[in-house]
Short mmCIF file of C-alpha atoms in Angstrom, two decimals:
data_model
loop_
_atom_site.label_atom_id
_atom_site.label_comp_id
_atom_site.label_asym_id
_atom_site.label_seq_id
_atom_site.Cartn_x
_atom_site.Cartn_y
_atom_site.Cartn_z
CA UNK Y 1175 71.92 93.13 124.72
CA UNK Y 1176 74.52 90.35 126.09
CA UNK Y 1177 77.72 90.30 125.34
CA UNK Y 1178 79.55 87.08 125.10
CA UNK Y 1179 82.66 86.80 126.93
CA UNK Y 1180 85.57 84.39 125.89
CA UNK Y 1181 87.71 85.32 129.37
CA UNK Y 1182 84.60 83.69 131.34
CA UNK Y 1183 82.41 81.85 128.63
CA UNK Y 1184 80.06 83.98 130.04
CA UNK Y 1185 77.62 87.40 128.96
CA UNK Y 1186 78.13 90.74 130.22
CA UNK Y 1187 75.73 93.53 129.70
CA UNK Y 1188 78.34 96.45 128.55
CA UNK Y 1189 82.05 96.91 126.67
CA UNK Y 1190 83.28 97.93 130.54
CA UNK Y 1191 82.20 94.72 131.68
CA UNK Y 1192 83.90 92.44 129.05
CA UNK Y 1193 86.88 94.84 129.82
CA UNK Y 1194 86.84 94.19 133.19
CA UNK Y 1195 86.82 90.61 133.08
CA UNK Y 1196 89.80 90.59 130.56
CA UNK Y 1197 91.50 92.06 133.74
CA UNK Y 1198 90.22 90.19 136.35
CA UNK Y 1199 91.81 87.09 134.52
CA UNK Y 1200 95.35 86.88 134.36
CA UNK Y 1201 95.00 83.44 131.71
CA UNK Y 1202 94.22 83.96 128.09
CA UNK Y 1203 90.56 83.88 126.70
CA UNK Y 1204 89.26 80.59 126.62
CA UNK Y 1205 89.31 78.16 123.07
CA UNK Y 1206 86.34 78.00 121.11
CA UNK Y 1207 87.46 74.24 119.81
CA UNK Y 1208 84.63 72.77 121.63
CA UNK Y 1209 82.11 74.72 119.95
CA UNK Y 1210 79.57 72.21 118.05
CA UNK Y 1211 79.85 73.99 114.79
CA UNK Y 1212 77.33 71.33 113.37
CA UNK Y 1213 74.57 74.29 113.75
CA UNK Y 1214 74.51 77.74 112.16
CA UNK Y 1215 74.11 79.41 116.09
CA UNK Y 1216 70.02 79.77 115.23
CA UNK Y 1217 69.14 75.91 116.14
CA UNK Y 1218 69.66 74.69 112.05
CA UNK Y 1219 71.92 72.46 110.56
CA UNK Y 1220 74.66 73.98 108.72
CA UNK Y 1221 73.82 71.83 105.69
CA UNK Y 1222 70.12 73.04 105.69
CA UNK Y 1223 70.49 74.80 102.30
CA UNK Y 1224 66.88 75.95 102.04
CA UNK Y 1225 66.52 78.95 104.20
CA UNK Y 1226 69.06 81.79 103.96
CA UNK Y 1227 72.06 81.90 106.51
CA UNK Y 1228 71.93 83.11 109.73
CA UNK Y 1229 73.48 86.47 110.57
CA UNK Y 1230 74.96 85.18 113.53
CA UNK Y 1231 78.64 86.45 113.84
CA UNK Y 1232 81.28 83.34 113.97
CA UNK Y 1233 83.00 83.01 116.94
CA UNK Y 1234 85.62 84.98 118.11
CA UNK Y 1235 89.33 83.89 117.77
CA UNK Y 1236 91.31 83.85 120.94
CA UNK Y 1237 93.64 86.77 121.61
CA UNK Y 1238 96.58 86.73 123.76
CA UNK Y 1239 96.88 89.33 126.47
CA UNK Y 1240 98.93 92.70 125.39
CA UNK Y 1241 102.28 92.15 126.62
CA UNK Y 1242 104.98 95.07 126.55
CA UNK Y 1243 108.27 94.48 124.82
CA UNK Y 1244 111.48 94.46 126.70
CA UNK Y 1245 113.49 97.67 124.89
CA UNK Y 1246 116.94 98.31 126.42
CA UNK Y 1247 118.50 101.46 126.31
CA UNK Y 1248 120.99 102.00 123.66
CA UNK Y 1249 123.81 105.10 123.18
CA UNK Y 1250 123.71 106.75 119.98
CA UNK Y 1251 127.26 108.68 118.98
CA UNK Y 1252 126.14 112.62 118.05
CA UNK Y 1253 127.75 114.10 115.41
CA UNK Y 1254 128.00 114.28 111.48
CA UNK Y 1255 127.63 110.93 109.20
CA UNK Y 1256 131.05 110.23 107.39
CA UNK Y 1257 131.17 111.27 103.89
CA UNK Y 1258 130.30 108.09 101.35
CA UNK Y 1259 129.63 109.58 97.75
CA UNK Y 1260 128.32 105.78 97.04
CA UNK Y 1261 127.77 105.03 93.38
CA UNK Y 1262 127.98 107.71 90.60
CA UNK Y 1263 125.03 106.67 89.73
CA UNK Y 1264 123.53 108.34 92.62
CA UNK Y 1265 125.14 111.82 92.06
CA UNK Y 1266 125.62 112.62 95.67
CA UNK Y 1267 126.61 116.06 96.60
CA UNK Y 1268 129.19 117.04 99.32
CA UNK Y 1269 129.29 120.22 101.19
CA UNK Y 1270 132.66 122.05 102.22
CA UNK Y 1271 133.88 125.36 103.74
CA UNK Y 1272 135.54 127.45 101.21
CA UNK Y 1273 138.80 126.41 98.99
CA UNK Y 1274 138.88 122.87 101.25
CA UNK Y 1275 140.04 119.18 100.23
CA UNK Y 1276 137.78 116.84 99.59
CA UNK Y 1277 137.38 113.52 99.37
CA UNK Y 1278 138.56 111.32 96.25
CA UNK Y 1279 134.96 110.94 95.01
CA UNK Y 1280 134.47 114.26 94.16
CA UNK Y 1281 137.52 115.66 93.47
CA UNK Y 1282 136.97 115.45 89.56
CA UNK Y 1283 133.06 116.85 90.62
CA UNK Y 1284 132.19 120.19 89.15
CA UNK Y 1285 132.40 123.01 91.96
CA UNK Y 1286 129.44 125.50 93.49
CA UNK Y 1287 130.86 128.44 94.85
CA UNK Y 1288 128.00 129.84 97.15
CA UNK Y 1289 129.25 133.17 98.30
CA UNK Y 1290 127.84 136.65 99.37
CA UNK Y 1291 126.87 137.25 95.70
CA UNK Y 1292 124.79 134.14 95.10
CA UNK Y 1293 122.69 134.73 98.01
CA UNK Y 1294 121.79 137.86 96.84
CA UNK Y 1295 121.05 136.64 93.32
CA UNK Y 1296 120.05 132.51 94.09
CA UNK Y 1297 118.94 131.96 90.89
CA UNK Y 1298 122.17 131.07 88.68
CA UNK Y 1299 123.09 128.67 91.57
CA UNK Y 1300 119.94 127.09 92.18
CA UNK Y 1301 119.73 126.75 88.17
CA UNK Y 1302 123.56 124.49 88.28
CA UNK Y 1303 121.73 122.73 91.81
CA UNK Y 1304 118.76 121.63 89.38
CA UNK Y 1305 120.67 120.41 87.07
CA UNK Y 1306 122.80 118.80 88.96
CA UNK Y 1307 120.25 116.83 90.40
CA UNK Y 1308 118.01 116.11 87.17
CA UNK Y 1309 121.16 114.36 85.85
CA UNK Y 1310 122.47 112.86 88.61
CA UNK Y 1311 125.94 114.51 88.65
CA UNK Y 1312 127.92 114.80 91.78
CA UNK Y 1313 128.79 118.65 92.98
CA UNK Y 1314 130.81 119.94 96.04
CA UNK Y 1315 129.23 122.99 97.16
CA UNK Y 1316 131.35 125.25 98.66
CA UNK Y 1317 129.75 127.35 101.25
CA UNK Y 1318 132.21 130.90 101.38
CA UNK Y 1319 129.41 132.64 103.83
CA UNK Y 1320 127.99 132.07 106.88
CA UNK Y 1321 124.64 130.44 107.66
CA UNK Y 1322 124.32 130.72 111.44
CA UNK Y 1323 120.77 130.82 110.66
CA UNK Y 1324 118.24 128.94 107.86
CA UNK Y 1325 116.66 131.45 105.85
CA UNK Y 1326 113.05 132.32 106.75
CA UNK Y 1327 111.21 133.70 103.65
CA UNK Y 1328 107.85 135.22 104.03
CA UNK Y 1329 105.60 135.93 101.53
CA UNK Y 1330 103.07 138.38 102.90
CA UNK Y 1331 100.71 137.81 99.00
CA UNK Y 1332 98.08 135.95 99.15
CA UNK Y 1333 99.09 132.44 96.85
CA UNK Y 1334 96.55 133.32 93.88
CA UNK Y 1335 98.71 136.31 93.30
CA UNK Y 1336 101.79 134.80 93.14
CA UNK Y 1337 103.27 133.25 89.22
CA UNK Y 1338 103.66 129.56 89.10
CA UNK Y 1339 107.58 129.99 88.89
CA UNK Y 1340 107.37 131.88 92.67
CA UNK Y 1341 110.05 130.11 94.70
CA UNK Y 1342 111.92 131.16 97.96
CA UNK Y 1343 114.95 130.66 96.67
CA UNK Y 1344 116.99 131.42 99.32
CA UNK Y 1345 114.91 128.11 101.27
CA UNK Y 1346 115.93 126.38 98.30
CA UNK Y 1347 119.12 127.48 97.87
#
């Protein structure tokens, strides 16, 4: 079966061929404005309205050749964001090293002490963090222990064994 060809206007026998010629012609595809569209593409008027229309695919719009944008290199500063608690509305938490200022925003905020003792028992903490969040109220967490490292909890149970309240809480927390 011939393929038609809008590089050429002419019919190539495979997909490789058609691709090809798209390379072998540095100008766009040819217009199909002088294509008598009088005719349905099977020899009969277009306003022959008793037979059924042809199945003949219209013709194929002109496409411009790929081009690659231009993207200049840019240099991106590394480092934390400043702190912007934005609206109350929001409830935006801050995070701070142990007995340290913060910023005006939060310094009315309601303080998370997470220390040596709520790792060990999360749950109180993650309870307040919840909370917290479900009514949009702005904490500053202070962080009184070291996390050189994120907490990796395994589970080794398969999931049907585990209760719908299972959580790693330390992940969480």
């Amino acid at each position: 079966m011939a393929i038609s060809c809008v590089y050429c206007n002419g019919e190539h026998g495979s997909a490789a061929q058609v691709r090809q010629c798209w390379l072998d012609h540095d100008q766009p595809p040819t217009t199909t404005d002088s294509i008598d569209h009088s005719q349905n593409g099977d020899g009969r008027d277009a306003d022959d309205d008793d037979q059924p229309p042809s199945l003949a695919l219209a013709p194929a719009r002109p496409m411009a050749r790929p081009t690659q944008p231009r993207v200049e290199a840019i240099t991106l500063r590394r480092g934390s964001a400043p702190a912007a608690a934005g609206p109350d509305a929001l409830g935006r938490n801050i995070i701070v090293a142990g007995n340290s200022p913060v910023p005006e925003p939060w310094r009315e905020a309601t303080r998370l002490l997470i220390d040596d003792s709520a790792v060990r028992q999360p749950a109180a903490a993650i309870d307040q963090l919840r909370r917290a969040a479900a009514t949009r109220q702005r904490l500053v967490i202070e962080l009184a222990v070291d996390f050189e490292k994120e907490p990796a909890s395994v589970e080794r149970r398969a999931p049907h064994e585990l209760s719908p309240s299972f959580a790693f809480e330390l992940d969480e927390l």
